[in-house]
Short mmCIF file of C-alpha atoms and ligand atoms in Angstrom, two decimals:
data_model
loop_
_atom_site.label_atom_id
_atom_site.label_comp_id
_atom_site.label_asym_id
_atom_site.label_seq_id
_atom_site.Cartn_x
_atom_site.Cartn_y
_atom_site.Cartn_z
CA MET A 16 22.90 12.11 -2.76
CA LYS A 17 19.79 10.65 -0.49
CA ALA A 18 18.84 6.85 -1.05
CA ILE A 19 16.72 4.42 0.81
CA VAL A 20 19.62 1.97 1.22
CA ILE A 21 18.89 -1.73 2.24
CA ARG A 22 21.18 -3.51 4.40
CA GLN A 23 19.73 -6.36 5.60
CA THR A 24 16.17 -7.43 4.77
CA GLY A 25 13.16 -6.22 8.16
CA GLY A 26 10.44 -4.42 9.06
CA PRO A 27 9.91 -0.97 7.91
CA GLU A 28 12.75 0.20 10.36
CA VAL A 29 15.32 -1.68 7.81
CA MET A 30 14.62 1.71 5.62
CA ALA A 31 16.25 4.68 6.25
CA VAL A 32 17.56 7.87 4.38
CA THR A 33 21.60 7.00 3.78
CA GLU A 34 23.97 9.65 1.83
CA VAL A 35 25.70 7.57 -0.83
CA PRO A 36 27.59 8.54 -3.78
CA MET A 37 26.22 9.91 -6.12
CA PRO A 38 25.92 7.03 -9.14
CA GLU A 39 27.13 7.50 -13.05
CA PRO A 40 25.46 6.13 -15.72
CA LYS A 41 27.30 3.17 -17.74
CA PRO A 42 27.25 3.06 -21.54
CA GLY A 43 23.40 2.14 -22.24
CA GLU A 44 22.73 4.05 -19.34
CA VAL A 45 20.52 7.05 -18.28
CA LEU A 46 21.00 9.24 -14.60
CA VAL A 47 17.61 10.64 -13.71
CA ARG A 48 16.73 13.12 -11.05
CA VAL A 49 13.93 11.35 -9.86
CA ARG A 50 10.91 13.76 -9.13
CA GLY A 51 8.87 10.43 -7.97
CA SER A 52 8.57 7.08 -6.79
CA GLY A 53 5.64 5.23 -6.82
CA VAL A 54 5.61 2.81 -3.62
CA ASN A 55 4.65 -0.89 -4.58
CA PHE A 56 3.94 -3.84 -2.80
CA ILE A 57 7.23 -5.37 -4.39
CA ASP A 58 9.18 -3.17 -2.67
CA ILE A 59 7.64 -4.98 0.66
CA TYR A 60 8.69 -7.88 -0.61
CA LEU A 61 11.79 -7.25 -1.67
CA ARG A 62 13.01 -4.99 2.17
CA GLU A 63 10.84 -8.54 3.86
CA GLY A 64 13.30 -10.69 1.40
CA ARG A 65 10.24 -12.99 0.38
CA TYR A 66 11.77 -11.59 -2.78
CA LYS A 67 15.87 -11.62 -2.77
CA ALA A 68 17.82 -9.10 -4.25
CA ASP A 69 21.53 -8.85 -3.16
CA LEU A 70 21.99 -6.59 -0.65
CA PRO A 71 22.94 -3.63 -0.26
CA PHE A 72 20.10 -2.09 -2.47
CA ILE A 73 18.67 1.23 -3.43
CA ASN A 74 14.71 0.19 -2.50
CA GLY A 75 12.12 0.92 -5.74
CA GLN A 76 11.50 0.24 -8.70
CA GLU A 77 8.93 2.93 -10.70
CA GLY A 78 9.85 6.39 -10.67
CA ALA A 79 9.52 9.55 -13.09
CA GLY A 80 11.73 12.28 -13.76
CA VAL A 81 14.34 14.37 -15.89
CA VAL A 82 17.23 12.95 -18.02
CA ALA A 83 20.51 14.55 -15.49
CA GLU A 84 23.21 12.94 -18.31
CA VAL A 85 23.09 9.95 -20.53
CA GLY A 86 26.13 7.23 -21.15
CA ARG A 87 28.04 6.68 -23.75
CA GLY A 88 25.90 5.49 -27.15
CA VAL A 89 22.26 6.78 -25.21
CA THR A 90 20.92 8.12 -28.30
CA GLU A 91 17.38 8.70 -27.79
CA PHE A 92 17.51 10.34 -24.16
CA LYS A 93 18.83 13.76 -23.83
CA PRO A 94 19.54 16.24 -20.79
CA GLY A 95 16.59 18.04 -20.20
CA ASP A 96 13.78 15.67 -21.43
CA PRO A 97 10.93 13.76 -18.63
CA VAL A 98 10.93 10.39 -18.61
CA ALA A 99 9.80 7.24 -16.40
CA TRP A 100 10.54 3.70 -16.24
CA SER A 101 8.99 0.64 -13.96
CA SER A 102 10.72 -2.89 -12.68
CA VAL A 103 14.16 -1.45 -12.39
CA LEU A 104 15.78 -1.02 -8.66
CA GLY A 105 16.69 1.77 -7.44
CA SER A 106 13.55 4.38 -7.63
CA TYR A 107 13.69 5.39 -3.44
CA ALA A 108 16.46 8.17 -4.46
CA GLU A 109 17.29 11.87 -4.93
CA TYR A 110 19.53 10.14 -8.37
CA ALA A 111 18.45 6.82 -10.22
CA VAL A 112 20.53 5.06 -12.88
CA VAL A 113 18.60 3.38 -15.66
CA PRO A 114 19.06 1.37 -18.74
CA ALA A 115 17.93 3.57 -21.65
CA GLU A 116 15.91 0.69 -23.10
CA ALA A 117 14.00 0.57 -19.59
CA LEU A 118 12.32 4.35 -20.05
CA VAL A 119 9.78 6.15 -21.71
CA LYS A 120 9.16 10.05 -22.47
CA VAL A 121 6.62 11.39 -20.63
CA PRO A 122 4.35 13.22 -22.91
CA LYS A 123 4.26 17.34 -22.17
CA ASP A 124 2.34 18.66 -19.56
CA LEU A 125 1.57 15.32 -17.68
CA ASP A 126 2.70 15.90 -13.92
CA LEU A 127 5.87 13.70 -13.69
CA ARG A 128 4.28 12.88 -10.28
CA VAL A 129 1.74 10.80 -11.63
CA ALA A 130 3.74 9.65 -14.75
CA ALA A 131 5.50 8.27 -11.35
CA ALA A 132 2.54 6.84 -10.11
CA VAL A 133 1.33 4.87 -12.40
CA MET A 134 3.92 2.82 -15.04
CA LEU A 135 3.91 0.02 -12.54
CA GLN A 136 0.72 -0.13 -11.75
CA GLY A 137 -0.87 1.13 -14.95
CA MET A 138 1.02 -0.95 -17.12
CA THR A 139 -0.03 -3.73 -14.42
CA ALA A 140 -3.90 -3.15 -15.40
CA HIS A 141 -2.86 -3.14 -18.88
CA TYR A 142 -1.26 -6.25 -19.31
CA LEU A 143 -4.25 -8.17 -16.97
CA ALA A 144 -6.83 -6.47 -19.14
CA HIS A 145 -5.34 -6.57 -22.17
CA SER A 146 -3.19 -9.51 -22.57
CA THR A 147 -3.43 -12.08 -19.51
CA TYR A 148 -6.95 -12.39 -20.36
CA LYS A 149 -8.50 -10.37 -23.01
CA LEU A 150 -11.56 -8.90 -21.26
CA ASN A 151 -14.38 -8.55 -23.87
CA VAL A 152 -17.66 -6.77 -23.79
CA GLY A 153 -20.31 -9.18 -22.05
CA ASP A 154 -17.74 -10.80 -20.12
CA THR A 155 -17.83 -10.72 -16.36
CA ALA A 156 -14.77 -10.20 -14.21
CA LEU A 157 -14.35 -10.57 -10.12
CA VAL A 158 -11.58 -8.33 -8.96
CA HIS A 159 -10.42 -8.73 -5.88
CA ALA A 160 -9.05 -5.92 -3.76
CA ALA A 161 -10.81 -3.57 -6.56
CA ALA A 162 -10.31 -0.09 -4.67
CA GLY A 163 -6.44 -0.89 -4.24
CA GLY A 164 -3.49 0.86 -6.66
CA VAL A 165 -3.50 -2.15 -9.15
CA GLY A 166 -7.57 -3.05 -8.06
CA LEU A 167 -8.61 1.30 -9.05
CA LEU A 168 -6.94 1.17 -12.12
CA LEU A 169 -8.05 -2.52 -13.57
CA THR A 170 -11.33 -1.88 -12.30
CA GLN A 171 -11.72 1.16 -14.36
CA MET A 172 -9.96 -0.59 -17.79
CA ALA A 173 -12.68 -3.51 -17.11
CA ALA A 174 -15.36 -1.51 -17.38
CA GLN A 175 -14.31 0.28 -20.45
CA ALA A 176 -14.03 -2.29 -22.02
CA GLY A 177 -17.31 -3.29 -21.63
CA THR A 178 -17.01 -5.96 -19.04
CA ARG A 179 -19.17 -6.22 -16.12
CA VAL A 180 -17.02 -6.04 -12.84
CA ILE A 181 -18.06 -7.84 -9.10
CA ALA A 182 -15.35 -6.12 -7.15
CA THR A 183 -14.14 -6.92 -3.48
CA VAL A 184 -13.15 -4.93 -0.78
CA SER A 185 -12.34 -4.73 2.89
CA THR A 186 -14.17 -0.93 4.35
CA ALA A 187 -17.59 1.25 3.08
CA GLU A 188 -14.70 4.17 2.30
CA LYS A 189 -12.69 1.09 -0.89
CA GLU A 190 -16.51 0.41 -1.49
CA LYS A 191 -17.68 3.68 -2.69
CA LEU A 192 -14.30 4.18 -4.78
CA ALA A 193 -14.80 1.07 -6.79
CA ARG A 194 -17.89 1.76 -7.46
CA GLU A 195 -16.66 5.12 -9.15
CA ALA A 196 -13.65 3.69 -11.00
CA GLY A 197 -16.85 1.11 -12.37
CA ALA A 198 -17.94 -1.78 -10.81
CA THR A 199 -21.19 -2.68 -11.14
CA HIS A 200 -21.66 -5.31 -7.66
CA VAL A 201 -19.29 -4.85 -4.73
CA ILE A 202 -19.07 -7.79 -2.24
CA ARG A 203 -16.96 -6.30 1.17
CA TYR A 204 -15.24 -10.20 1.57
CA THR A 205 -14.62 -9.06 5.49
CA GLU A 206 -18.68 -9.34 5.95
CA GLU A 207 -19.47 -11.52 3.26
CA ASP A 208 -18.47 -15.25 1.41
CA PHE A 209 -18.11 -13.31 -2.09
CA GLU A 210 -17.87 -17.02 -3.37
CA ALA A 211 -21.23 -17.20 -2.52
CA GLU A 212 -22.29 -13.72 -3.33
CA THR A 213 -20.38 -14.17 -6.90
CA ARG A 214 -22.05 -17.33 -7.48
CA ARG A 215 -25.34 -15.70 -6.67
CA LEU A 216 -24.47 -12.48 -9.00
CA THR A 217 -24.12 -14.78 -11.91
CA GLY A 218 -27.77 -16.96 -11.93
CA GLY A 219 -25.14 -19.63 -9.66
CA GLN A 220 -22.87 -20.09 -13.13
CA GLY A 221 -19.59 -18.25 -11.85
CA VAL A 222 -17.23 -15.33 -13.29
CA ASP A 223 -15.05 -15.61 -16.72
CA VAL A 224 -11.95 -14.36 -15.16
CA VAL A 225 -11.00 -13.80 -11.29
CA TYR A 226 -7.91 -11.02 -10.92
CA ASP A 227 -6.80 -11.89 -7.38
CA SER A 228 -3.74 -10.29 -5.58
CA VAL A 229 -4.82 -11.00 -2.67
CA GLY A 230 -3.61 -14.51 -2.29
CA LYS A 231 -3.14 -16.84 0.45
CA THR A 232 -6.71 -15.98 2.31
CA THR A 233 -8.84 -15.80 -1.07
CA PHE A 234 -7.26 -18.15 -3.18
CA GLU A 235 -9.28 -21.46 -3.16
CA LYS A 236 -12.80 -19.44 -2.89
CA SER A 237 -11.59 -17.71 -5.94
CA LEU A 238 -11.35 -21.15 -8.25
CA ARG A 239 -14.91 -21.70 -7.11
CA CYS A 240 -15.91 -18.39 -8.39
CA LEU A 241 -15.19 -19.48 -11.66
CA ARG A 242 -17.49 -20.97 -14.48
CA ARG A 243 -16.52 -24.23 -16.07
CA ARG A 244 -13.07 -22.95 -18.27
CA GLY A 245 -12.85 -20.09 -16.68
CA THR A 246 -9.45 -18.26 -15.80
CA LEU A 247 -8.05 -17.47 -12.28
CA VAL A 248 -5.11 -14.60 -12.89
CA LEU A 249 -3.19 -15.14 -9.66
CA TYR A 250 -1.13 -12.13 -9.64
CA GLY A 251 -0.18 -11.37 -6.45
CA GLY A 252 -0.12 -11.76 -2.48
CA SER A 253 -1.17 -9.27 -0.35
CA SER A 254 -2.23 -11.57 2.24
CA GLY A 255 0.72 -13.91 1.29
CA ALA A 256 1.52 -16.42 -0.46
CA VAL A 257 -1.07 -19.54 -1.86
CA PRO A 258 0.71 -22.90 -0.34
CA PRO A 259 1.01 -26.18 -2.66
CA PHE A 260 -2.20 -27.09 -4.38
CA ASP A 261 -3.12 -30.00 -6.13
CA LEU A 262 -3.42 -29.77 -10.01
CA VAL A 263 -6.59 -32.41 -10.23
CA GLU A 264 -8.16 -29.91 -8.10
CA LEU A 265 -8.61 -27.59 -11.84
CA SER A 266 -10.67 -30.89 -13.43
CA LYS A 267 -12.66 -31.30 -10.67
CA LEU A 268 -13.91 -27.22 -10.37
CA GLY A 269 -14.52 -26.73 -14.60
CA SER A 270 -11.35 -27.51 -16.49
CA LEU A 271 -9.54 -24.31 -15.16
CA PHE A 272 -6.89 -22.24 -16.33
CA VAL A 273 -4.54 -20.54 -13.38
CA THR A 274 -1.49 -18.00 -14.46
CA ARG A 275 0.51 -16.67 -12.24
CA PRO A 276 2.27 -13.53 -14.13
CA ARG A 277 4.45 -10.83 -14.11
CA LEU A 278 5.08 -7.50 -15.25
CA HIS A 279 8.57 -8.36 -16.62
CA ASP A 280 7.23 -10.62 -19.05
CA TYR A 281 4.77 -8.02 -20.38
CA VAL A 282 7.50 -5.68 -20.83
CA ALA A 283 9.36 -8.09 -22.59
CA THR A 284 10.32 -6.10 -25.64
CA ARG A 285 11.17 -2.56 -25.97
CA ASP A 286 8.40 -2.61 -28.68
CA GLU A 287 5.76 -3.74 -25.95
CA LEU A 288 6.83 -1.42 -22.96
CA MET A 289 6.75 1.74 -25.40
CA TRP A 290 2.95 0.71 -26.77
CA ARG A 291 2.18 -0.48 -23.07
CA ALA A 292 3.83 2.38 -20.88
CA GLY A 293 2.08 5.42 -24.95
CA GLU A 294 -1.69 3.24 -23.79
CA VAL A 295 -1.28 3.78 -20.18
CA LEU A 296 0.30 7.71 -20.21
CA ASP A 297 -2.19 8.96 -23.04
CA ALA A 298 -5.33 7.57 -20.96
CA VAL A 299 -3.48 8.85 -17.74
CA GLN A 300 -3.14 12.59 -19.89
CA GLY A 301 -6.26 12.28 -22.08
CA GLY A 302 -7.94 11.69 -18.68
CA ARG A 303 -9.74 8.78 -19.43
CA LEU A 304 -7.65 6.81 -16.61
CA LYS A 305 -7.72 8.69 -13.43
CA VAL A 306 -5.04 7.72 -10.97
CA ARG A 307 -6.44 8.14 -7.41
CA MET A 308 -3.24 9.53 -5.26
CA GLU A 309 -3.81 8.32 -1.77
CA HIS A 310 -0.59 9.69 -0.48
CA SER A 311 2.42 10.99 -0.63
CA TYR A 312 6.12 11.11 1.35
CA PRO A 313 9.10 12.60 1.76
CA LEU A 314 11.47 10.79 1.06
CA ALA A 315 12.31 9.91 4.68
CA GLU A 316 8.70 8.76 5.21
CA ALA A 317 9.03 5.48 2.84
CA ALA A 318 9.29 3.35 6.11
CA GLN A 319 5.48 4.55 7.01
CA ALA A 320 4.04 4.62 3.52
CA HIS A 321 5.24 0.34 3.98
CA ARG A 322 3.75 0.52 6.91
CA ASP A 323 0.62 1.92 5.57
CA LEU A 324 0.23 -0.03 3.03
CA GLU A 325 0.98 -3.62 5.01
CA ALA A 326 -1.72 -2.54 7.45
CA ARG A 327 -4.48 -2.60 4.83
CA LYS A 328 -5.75 0.80 5.62
CA THR A 329 -4.82 2.88 1.85
CA THR A 330 -6.62 3.25 -1.54
CA GLY A 331 -4.94 3.75 -4.87
CA LYS A 332 -1.46 4.75 -5.21
CA LEU A 333 1.10 5.39 -2.49
CA LEU A 334 4.42 7.93 -3.77
CA LEU A 335 6.95 9.24 -2.26
CA GLU A 336 8.00 12.97 -3.44
CA ILE A 337 11.42 13.36 -4.27
CA GLY A 338 13.35 16.83 -5.89
CA GLU A 339 11.65 19.59 -7.27
P1 LIG B 414 -2.67 -2.35 -3.27
O1 LIG B 414 -3.10 -1.43 -2.72
O2 LIG B 414 -3.98 -3.19 -3.59
O3 LIG B 414 -2.83 -2.95 -1.60
C1 LIG B 414 -2.90 -4.19 -1.05
C2 LIG B 414 -4.48 -4.54 -0.65
O4 LIG B 414 -4.82 -6.00 -0.61
C3 LIG B 414 -5.63 -4.17 0.51
O5 LIG B 414 -5.40 -1.99 0.28
C4 LIG B 414 -6.34 -4.49 0.78
O6 LIG B 414 -7.43 -4.42 -0.10
C5 LIG B 414 -5.96 -5.74 0.27
N1 LIG B 414 -5.58 -7.16 0.91
C6 LIG B 414 -6.10 -8.30 1.50
N2 LIG B 414 -5.83 -9.08 1.96
C7 LIG B 414 -5.02 -7.81 2.59
C8 LIG B 414 -3.69 -8.31 3.67
N3 LIG B 414 -3.67 -9.47 4.30
N4 LIG B 414 -2.72 -7.18 3.64
C9 LIG B 414 -2.62 -5.84 2.98
N5 LIG B 414 -3.44 -5.94 2.03
C10 LIG B 414 -4.42 -7.47 2.07
O7 LIG B 414 -1.59 -3.19 -3.68
P2 LIG B 414 -0.81 -3.09 -5.19
O8 LIG B 414 -1.80 -2.33 -5.94
O9 LIG B 414 0.65 -1.81 -5.03
O10 LIG B 414 -0.69 -4.20 -5.38
C11 LIG B 414 -1.78 -5.13 -5.34
C12 LIG B 414 -0.90 -6.46 -5.20
O11 LIG B 414 -0.43 -6.47 -7.11
C13 LIG B 414 0.32 -6.93 -4.59
O12 LIG B 414 0.08 -8.25 -4.38
C14 LIG B 414 1.45 -6.66 -5.43
O13 LIG B 414 2.17 -8.11 -5.12
C15 LIG B 414 0.60 -7.16 -6.99
N6 LIG B 414 1.27 -6.65 -8.32
C16 LIG B 414 1.46 -7.99 -8.94
C17 LIG B 414 2.65 -7.51 -10.33
C18 LIG B 414 2.41 -8.04 -11.36
O14 LIG B 414 3.12 -8.12 -12.44
N7 LIG B 414 2.37 -9.94 -11.25
C19 LIG B 414 3.04 -6.14 -10.61
C20 LIG B 414 2.10 -5.50 -9.19
C21 LIG B 414 1.87 -5.47 -8.54
P3 LIG B 414 -8.78 -4.45 0.69
O15 LIG B 414 -8.50 -4.10 2.42
O16 LIG B 414 -9.58 -3.51 0.20
O17 LIG B 414 -9.20 -5.90 1.23
#
């Protein structure tokens, strides 16, 4: 089968299509014929070596497809079932072996490409909005990179919770998308000072929560956008990692809370995964959550998908379309 195998970490050019042996499911595992694989920022971190994985590895950790074969002991799935998963490496390939406990069934009639596109970013937006900080009616949230993959989904979920969303984006096109997703105010943070603007929009009070996936270039200012005892959720570093930070600053800025969550810890049990994935996939199928498919690429163009995502050019979701 064909797969994007990373033999050494580096730039997008280390991702070429390679012919590899067909994997076989071990006990408790399922072999899936992949229909689509989502492209996520975490795939870039792994490709670069910023996050570590044992070499060689097949990149990609989000997909959907059809069960081809089940390993011994698997009773929940059978060949032909439409399934999806995230947080398991190996989705940039024609076939992937996934532990049964990481798989969820895709509702009938939901396009597998859409399921592949929403698992990782959708469940991330879900835990950010419902669990890391539980958004409520009347809260005000600052959402950075609101027209990105996670950003558009998080903005929709926050707006549906009755939260006032102040969004940051870099371009006019992204501003339009953030507004359509439900943002009340949009700040072009490449042109305006988002700290001053957020303070102005909140009458000097600051917001209840900041969702910051940009990291290095936004972190310190994000802290200064919070109300007393507000929460900063640092969930990514698209502009680079946040440098070491003196915790005493949190007390000086109003007894703030900071958390650095990851999806893995919010789908920690089978029940939690089923609940979160179920809510996300149902919302997509029911039309309550819109997934913006920015662009889909054939497997052979995975490197280009990375270049586009890194270049800050994209909005919504990038997908590798694989198989039929
Ligand atoms: P996005 O589609 O959001 O792409 C990243 C966006 O970040 C860009 O479009 C851009 O939006 C903004 N950005 C700001 N500065 C830079 C920069 N220097 N270089 C590149 N982009 C920049 O990506 P994803 O939705 O896939 O992921 C968003 C973030 O969420 C990532 O940091 C990712 O690691 C994190 N993440 C974390 C998870 C977790 O559980 N902790 C799970 C999933 C994702 P603009 O042009 O508007 O500034």
